Coordinates of C-alpha atoms and ligand atoms in Angstrom, one line a residue:
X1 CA 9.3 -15.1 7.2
X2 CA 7.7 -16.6 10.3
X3 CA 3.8 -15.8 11.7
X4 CA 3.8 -13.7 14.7
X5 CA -0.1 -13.0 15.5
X6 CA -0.9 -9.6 16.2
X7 CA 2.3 -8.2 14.4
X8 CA 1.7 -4.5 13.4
X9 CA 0.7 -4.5 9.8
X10 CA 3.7 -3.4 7.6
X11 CA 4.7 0.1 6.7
X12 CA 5.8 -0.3 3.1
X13 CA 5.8 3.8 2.4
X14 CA 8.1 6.0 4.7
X15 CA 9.6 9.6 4.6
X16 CA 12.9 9.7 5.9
X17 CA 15.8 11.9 5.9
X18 CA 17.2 10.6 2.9
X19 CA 13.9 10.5 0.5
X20 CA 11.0 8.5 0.3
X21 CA 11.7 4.5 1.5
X22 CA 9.3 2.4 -0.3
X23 CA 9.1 -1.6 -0.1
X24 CA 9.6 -2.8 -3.4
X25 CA 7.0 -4.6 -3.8
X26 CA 8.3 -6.3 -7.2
X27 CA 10.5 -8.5 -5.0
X28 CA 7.8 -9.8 -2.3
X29 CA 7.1 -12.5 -0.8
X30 CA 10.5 -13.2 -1.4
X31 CA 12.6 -10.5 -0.1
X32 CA 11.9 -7.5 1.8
X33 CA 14.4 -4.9 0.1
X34 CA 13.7 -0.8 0.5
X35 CA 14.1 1.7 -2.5
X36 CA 15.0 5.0 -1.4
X37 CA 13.8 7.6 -4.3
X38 CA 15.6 10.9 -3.7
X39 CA 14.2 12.8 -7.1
X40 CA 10.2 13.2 -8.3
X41 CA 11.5 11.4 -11.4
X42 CA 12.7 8.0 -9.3
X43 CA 9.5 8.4 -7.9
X44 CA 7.6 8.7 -10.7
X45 CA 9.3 5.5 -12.1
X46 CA 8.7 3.6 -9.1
X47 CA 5.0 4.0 -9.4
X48 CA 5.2 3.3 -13.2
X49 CA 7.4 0.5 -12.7
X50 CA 4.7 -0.8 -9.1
X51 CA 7.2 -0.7 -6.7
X52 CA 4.6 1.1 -4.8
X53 CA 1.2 0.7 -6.0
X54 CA -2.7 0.4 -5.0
X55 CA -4.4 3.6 -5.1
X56 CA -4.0 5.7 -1.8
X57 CA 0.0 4.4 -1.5
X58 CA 0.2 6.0 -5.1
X59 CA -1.2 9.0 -4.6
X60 CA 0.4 9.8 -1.1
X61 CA 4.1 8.6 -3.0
X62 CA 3.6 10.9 -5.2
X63 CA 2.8 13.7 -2.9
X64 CA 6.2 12.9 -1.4
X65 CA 7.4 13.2 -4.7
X66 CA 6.7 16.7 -5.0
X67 CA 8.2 17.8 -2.3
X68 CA 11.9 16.1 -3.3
X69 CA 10.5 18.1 -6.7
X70 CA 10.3 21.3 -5.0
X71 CA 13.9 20.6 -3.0
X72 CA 15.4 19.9 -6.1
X73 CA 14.5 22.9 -8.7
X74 CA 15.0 25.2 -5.5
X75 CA 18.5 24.1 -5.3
X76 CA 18.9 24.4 -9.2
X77 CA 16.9 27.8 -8.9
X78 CA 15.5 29.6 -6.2
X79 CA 13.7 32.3 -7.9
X80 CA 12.2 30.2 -10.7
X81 CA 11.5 26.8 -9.7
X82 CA 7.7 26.6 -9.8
X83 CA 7.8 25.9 -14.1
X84 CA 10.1 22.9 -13.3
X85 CA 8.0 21.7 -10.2
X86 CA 4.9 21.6 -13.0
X87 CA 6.7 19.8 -15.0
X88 CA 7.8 17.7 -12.2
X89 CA 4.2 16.6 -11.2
X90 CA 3.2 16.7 -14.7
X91 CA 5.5 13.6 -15.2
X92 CA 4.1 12.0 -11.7
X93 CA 0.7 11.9 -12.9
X94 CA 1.3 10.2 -16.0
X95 CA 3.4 6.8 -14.2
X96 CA -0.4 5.5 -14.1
X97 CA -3.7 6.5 -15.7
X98 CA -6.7 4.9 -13.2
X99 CA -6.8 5.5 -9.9
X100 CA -7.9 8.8 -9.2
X101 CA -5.4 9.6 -5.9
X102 CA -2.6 10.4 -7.6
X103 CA -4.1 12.8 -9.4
X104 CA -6.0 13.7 -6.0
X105 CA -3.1 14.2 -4.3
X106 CA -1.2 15.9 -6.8
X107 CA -4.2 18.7 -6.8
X108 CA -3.6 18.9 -3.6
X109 CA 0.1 19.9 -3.7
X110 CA 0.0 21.7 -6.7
X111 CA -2.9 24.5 -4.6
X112 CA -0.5 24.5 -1.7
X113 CA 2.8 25.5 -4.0
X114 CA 0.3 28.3 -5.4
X115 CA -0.4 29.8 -2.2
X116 CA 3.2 29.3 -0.8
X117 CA 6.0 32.1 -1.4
X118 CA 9.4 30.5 -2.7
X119 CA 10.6 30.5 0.9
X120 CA 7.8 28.5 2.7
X121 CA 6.9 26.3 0.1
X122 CA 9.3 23.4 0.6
X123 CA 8.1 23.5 4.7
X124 CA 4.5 23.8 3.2
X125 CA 4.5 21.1 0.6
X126 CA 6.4 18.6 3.4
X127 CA 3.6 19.0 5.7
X128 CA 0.8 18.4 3.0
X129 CA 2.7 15.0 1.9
X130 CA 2.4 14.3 5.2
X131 CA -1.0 15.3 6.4
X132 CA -2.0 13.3 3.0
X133 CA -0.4 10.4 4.5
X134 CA -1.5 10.7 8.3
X135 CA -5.2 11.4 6.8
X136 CA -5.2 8.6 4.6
X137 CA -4.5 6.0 7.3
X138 CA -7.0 7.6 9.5
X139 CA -9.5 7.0 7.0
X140 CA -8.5 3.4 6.4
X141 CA -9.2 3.1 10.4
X142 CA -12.5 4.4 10.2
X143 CA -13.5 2.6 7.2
X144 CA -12.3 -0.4 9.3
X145 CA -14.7 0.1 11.7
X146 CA -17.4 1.1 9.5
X147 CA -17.2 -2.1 7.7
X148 CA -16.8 -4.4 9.8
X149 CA -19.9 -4.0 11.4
X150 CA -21.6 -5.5 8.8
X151 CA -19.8 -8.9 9.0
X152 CA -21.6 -11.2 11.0
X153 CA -19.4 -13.1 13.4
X154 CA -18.2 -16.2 12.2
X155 CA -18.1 -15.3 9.0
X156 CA -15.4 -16.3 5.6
X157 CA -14.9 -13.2 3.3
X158 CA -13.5 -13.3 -0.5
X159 CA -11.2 -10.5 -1.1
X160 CA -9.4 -9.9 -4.0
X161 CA -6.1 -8.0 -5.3
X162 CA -4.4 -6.5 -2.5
X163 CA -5.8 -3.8 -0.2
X164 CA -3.7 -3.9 2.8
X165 CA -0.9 -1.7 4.4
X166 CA 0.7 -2.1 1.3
X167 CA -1.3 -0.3 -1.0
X168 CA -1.9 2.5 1.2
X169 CA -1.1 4.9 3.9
X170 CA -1.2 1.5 6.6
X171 CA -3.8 -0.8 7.6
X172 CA -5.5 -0.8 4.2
X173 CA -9.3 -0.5 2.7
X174 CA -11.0 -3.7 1.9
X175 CA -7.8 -5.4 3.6
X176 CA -8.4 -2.8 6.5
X177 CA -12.1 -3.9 7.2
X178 CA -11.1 -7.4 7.3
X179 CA -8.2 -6.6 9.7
X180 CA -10.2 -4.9 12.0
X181 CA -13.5 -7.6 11.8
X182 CA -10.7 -10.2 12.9
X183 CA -9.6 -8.2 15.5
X184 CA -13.6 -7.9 16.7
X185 CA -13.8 -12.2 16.3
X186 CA -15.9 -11.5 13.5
X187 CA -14.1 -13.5 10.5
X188 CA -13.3 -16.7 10.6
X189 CA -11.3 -17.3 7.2
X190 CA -10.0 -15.1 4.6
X191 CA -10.2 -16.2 1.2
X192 CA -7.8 -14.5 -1.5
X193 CA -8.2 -14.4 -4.7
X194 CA -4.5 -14.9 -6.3
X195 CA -5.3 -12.0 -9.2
X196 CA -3.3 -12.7 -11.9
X197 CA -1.1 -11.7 -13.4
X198 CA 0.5 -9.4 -11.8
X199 CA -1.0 -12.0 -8.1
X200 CA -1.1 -9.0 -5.6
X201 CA -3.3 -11.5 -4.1
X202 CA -1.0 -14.4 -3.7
X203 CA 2.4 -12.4 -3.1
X204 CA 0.9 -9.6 -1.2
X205 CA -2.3 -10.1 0.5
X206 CA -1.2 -13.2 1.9
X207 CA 1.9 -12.7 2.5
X208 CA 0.7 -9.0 4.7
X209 CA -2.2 -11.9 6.3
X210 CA 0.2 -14.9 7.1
X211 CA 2.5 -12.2 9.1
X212 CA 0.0 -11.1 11.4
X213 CA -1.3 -14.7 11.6
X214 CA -4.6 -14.2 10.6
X215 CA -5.9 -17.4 8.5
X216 CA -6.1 -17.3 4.5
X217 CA -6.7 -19.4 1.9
X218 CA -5.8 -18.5 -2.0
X219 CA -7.5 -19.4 -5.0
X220 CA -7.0 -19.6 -8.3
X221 CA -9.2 -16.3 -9.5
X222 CA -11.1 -19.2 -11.9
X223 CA -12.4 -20.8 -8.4
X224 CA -14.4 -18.1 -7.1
X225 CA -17.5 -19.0 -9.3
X226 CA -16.9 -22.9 -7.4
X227 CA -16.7 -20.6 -4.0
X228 CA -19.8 -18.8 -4.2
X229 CA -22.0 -21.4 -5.5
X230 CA -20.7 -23.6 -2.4
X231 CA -22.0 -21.1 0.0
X232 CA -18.5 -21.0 1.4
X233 CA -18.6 -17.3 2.2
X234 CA -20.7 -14.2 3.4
X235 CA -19.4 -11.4 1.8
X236 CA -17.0 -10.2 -1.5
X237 CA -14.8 -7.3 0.1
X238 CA -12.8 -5.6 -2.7
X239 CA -10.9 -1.9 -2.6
X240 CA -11.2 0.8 -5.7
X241 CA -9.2 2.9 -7.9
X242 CA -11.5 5.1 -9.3
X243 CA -15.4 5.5 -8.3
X244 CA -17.4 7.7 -10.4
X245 CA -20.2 10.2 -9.3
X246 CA -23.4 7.5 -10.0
X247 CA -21.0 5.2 -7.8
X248 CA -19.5 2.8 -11.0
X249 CA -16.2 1.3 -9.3
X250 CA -13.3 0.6 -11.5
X251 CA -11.1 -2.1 -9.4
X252 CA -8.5 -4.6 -10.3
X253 CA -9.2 -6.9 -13.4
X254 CA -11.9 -9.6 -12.1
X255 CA -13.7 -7.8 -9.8
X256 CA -16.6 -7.3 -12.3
X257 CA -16.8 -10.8 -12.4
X258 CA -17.1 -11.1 -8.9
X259 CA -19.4 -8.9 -8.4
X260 CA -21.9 -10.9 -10.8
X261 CA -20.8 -13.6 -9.2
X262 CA -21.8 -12.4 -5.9
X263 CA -25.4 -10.8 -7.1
X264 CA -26.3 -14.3 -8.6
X265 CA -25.3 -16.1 -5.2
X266 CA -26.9 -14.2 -3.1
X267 CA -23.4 -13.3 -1.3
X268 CA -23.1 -9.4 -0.6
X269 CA -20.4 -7.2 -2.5
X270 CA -18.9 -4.4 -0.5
X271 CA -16.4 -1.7 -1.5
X272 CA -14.3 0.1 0.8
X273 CA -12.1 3.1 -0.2
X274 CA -11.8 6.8 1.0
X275 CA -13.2 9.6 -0.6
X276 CA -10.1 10.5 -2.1
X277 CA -11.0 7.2 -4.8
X278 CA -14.1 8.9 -5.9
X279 CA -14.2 11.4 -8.8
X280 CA -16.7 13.2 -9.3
X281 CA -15.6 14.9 -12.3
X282 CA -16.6 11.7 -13.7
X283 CA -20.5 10.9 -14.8
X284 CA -20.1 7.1 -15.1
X285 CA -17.4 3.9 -15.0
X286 CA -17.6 4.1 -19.0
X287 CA -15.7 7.3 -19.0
X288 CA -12.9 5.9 -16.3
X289 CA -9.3 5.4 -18.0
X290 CA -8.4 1.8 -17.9
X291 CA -5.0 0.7 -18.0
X292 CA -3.3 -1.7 -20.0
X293 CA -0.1 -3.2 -19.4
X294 CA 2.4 -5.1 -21.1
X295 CA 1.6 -8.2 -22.8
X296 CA 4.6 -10.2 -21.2
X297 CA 3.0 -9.9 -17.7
X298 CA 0.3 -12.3 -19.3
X299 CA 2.5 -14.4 -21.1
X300 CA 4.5 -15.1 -18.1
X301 CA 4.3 -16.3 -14.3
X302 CA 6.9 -16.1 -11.8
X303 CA 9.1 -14.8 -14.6
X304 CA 9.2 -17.2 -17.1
X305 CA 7.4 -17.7 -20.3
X306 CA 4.3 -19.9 -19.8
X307 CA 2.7 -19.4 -23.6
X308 CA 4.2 -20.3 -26.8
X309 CA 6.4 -17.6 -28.8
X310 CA 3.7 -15.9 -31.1
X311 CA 0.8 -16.2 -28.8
X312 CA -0.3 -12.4 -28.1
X313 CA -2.2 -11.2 -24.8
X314 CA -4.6 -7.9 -24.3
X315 CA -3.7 -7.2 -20.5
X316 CA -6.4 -4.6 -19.0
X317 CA -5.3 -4.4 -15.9
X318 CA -8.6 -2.5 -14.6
X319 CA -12.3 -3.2 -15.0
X320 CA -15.9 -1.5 -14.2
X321 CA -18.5 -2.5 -12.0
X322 CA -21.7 -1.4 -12.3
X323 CA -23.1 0.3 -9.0
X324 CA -26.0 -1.6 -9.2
X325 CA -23.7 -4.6 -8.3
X326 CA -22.7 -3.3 -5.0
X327 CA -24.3 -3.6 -1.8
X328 CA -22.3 -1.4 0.8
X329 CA -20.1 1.4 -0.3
X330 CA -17.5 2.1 3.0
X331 CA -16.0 5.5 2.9
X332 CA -14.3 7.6 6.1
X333 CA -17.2 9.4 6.3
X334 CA -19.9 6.8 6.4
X335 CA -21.2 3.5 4.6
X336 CA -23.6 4.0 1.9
X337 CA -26.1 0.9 1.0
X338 CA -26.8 0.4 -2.7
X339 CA -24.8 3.5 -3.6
X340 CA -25.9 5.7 -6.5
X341 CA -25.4 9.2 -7.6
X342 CA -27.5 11.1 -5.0
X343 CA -26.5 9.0 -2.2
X344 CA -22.3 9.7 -3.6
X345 CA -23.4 13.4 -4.3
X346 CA -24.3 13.3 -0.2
X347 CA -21.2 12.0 1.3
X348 CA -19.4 14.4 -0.6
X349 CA -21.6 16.9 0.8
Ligands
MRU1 O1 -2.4 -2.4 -10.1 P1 -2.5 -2.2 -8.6 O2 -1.8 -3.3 -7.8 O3 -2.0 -0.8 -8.2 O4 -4.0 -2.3 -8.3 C1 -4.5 -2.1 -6.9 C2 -5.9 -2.4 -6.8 O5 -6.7 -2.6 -7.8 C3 -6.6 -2.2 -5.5 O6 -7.7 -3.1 -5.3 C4 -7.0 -0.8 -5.3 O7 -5.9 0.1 -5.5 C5 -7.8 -0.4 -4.2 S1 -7.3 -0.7 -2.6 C6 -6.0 0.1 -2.1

């Protein structure tokens, strides 16, 4: 894969004639190879399995997914589908447990198959999937804008996991604000964490940077302490799964850490996801379901074993940070500074 500056970012979820085309993202930076799912169940399994993952690209898969659900028990059905399209999305919101869009987004089909008669609803659900999708990289641009205004020009961000195109609609969240501040000359370097173990930020975040040519540097996620304390950037930019009502952030595994990190250094922390990531059925981070994955993806790296036969591993793949941590929350409909819950409770009006 070459550089080409200013190449559009990538488009790694598509709805095409024949299903939904995702880029597996197992296989990257290595090799750029398309699933096509044509059932809710192969969708389902390709969220589980993270052919498609980061929060918004989850929950707008899955809203795809329900519409192949709806094709399908039609076609097996046409009179009584709808107790085979529950069960349908039932099994797309378990293939993950933390971030909050999929079950978001599965709301959000499930109210428009309610109000749709059997012969409208496939039309109906197809244009919510895809108003899901068109609204979701709307927001991204916004927040784009939104947060880039608070980089100062000339400045090196730290950004960890991966936010980018890849992980949602296009363009991305925390990935989206530093596109757009490089766009505006405002960033000078991007530092990436490589967030093991699964290293979205090694495989994918540089790999989405080095194609559009815009510069990055990776570190190992143990060198960000070394980072900070050497003044060597302005601002922590991170994405989120799940953002409770008093403004708690769960977020890839590490970002806790950096967020201390950032608060003892004097560096500000910012978040940036749509309003779709927050939950407000939810008082505080403590109450957010964390996932944990299998132990192998700890015992391994690049697909081979790295620890001795025997050794265990606990593999959270979440954690919590407190909102007192962060300094700017970017959503679509406006940036929040020190959020908390009144100021969360406003911006969801
Ligand atoms: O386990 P993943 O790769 O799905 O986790 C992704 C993240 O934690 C992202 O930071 C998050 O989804 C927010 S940005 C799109």
């Amino acid at each position: 894969m070459g550089t080409s500056p200013g190449a559009e970012p990538v488009q790694a979820v598509r709805w095409t004639d024949d299903g939904l085309r995702l880029l597996d993202q197992r296989l990257l930076p290595h090799e750029e190879r398309y699933v096509v799912c044509r059932t809710a169940e192969e969708t389902a399994a390709a969220i589980r399995d993270m052919v498609v993952r980061g929060a918004p690209a989850i929950g707008v898969a899955a809203a795809y997914g329900a519409v192949l659900a709806v094709r399908a028990r039609q076609a097996q059905d046409p009179a009584r589908w709808r107790e085979g399209f529950a069960a349908d999305l039932d099994r797309l919101a378990a293939a993950r447990p933390t971030a909050v869009n999929l079950f978001w987004a599965l709301a959000r089909m499930r109210r428009v198959a309610a109000q749709a008669d059997d012969a409208e609803a496939p039309a109906r659900l197809e244009a919510e999937a895809r108003a899901i999708h068109e609204e979701d990289v709307a927001a991204n641009r916004r927040m784009g804008e939104l947060g880039a205004a608070f980089i100062e020009p000339g400045s090196a961000v730290l950004t960890h996991c991966n936010t980018g195109a890849l992980a949602t609609g296009g363009h991305g969240t925390a990935l989206g604000v530093i596109r757009t501040a490089w766009r505006q000359g405002r960033i000078r370097e991007v530092f990436a964490d490589e967030t093991r173990p699964w290293l979205q930020g090694a495989r994918l975040t540089a790999w989405e940077l080095v194609r559009e040519g815009i510069p990055v540097r990776l570190i190992a996620d143990a060198a960000a302490a070394a980072l900070l304390a050497a003044g060597r950037v302005r601002w922590v930019v991170v994405g989120a799964d799940r953002i409770a009502a008093n403004g708690d952030v769960a977020n890839k595994i590490g970002t806790y850490g950096l967020a201390v990190l950032a608060r003892h250094h004097g560096v500000r922390f910012m978040v940036v996801a749509p309003t779709s990531t927050i939950d407000p059925g939810i008082a505080d981070g403590g109450a957010i379901p964390i996932e944990t994955r299998a132990a192998d993806e700890v015992l391994t790296a690049a697909g081979r074993r790295v620890a001795p036969q025997g050794a265990g591993a606990w593999n959270p793949v979440f954690d919590v940070t407190p909102a007192g941590l962060v300094d700017v929350l970017v959503t679509e409909r406006g940036a929040l500074e020190r959020p908390d819950r009144e100021g969360i409770a406003r911006l969801l009006g």
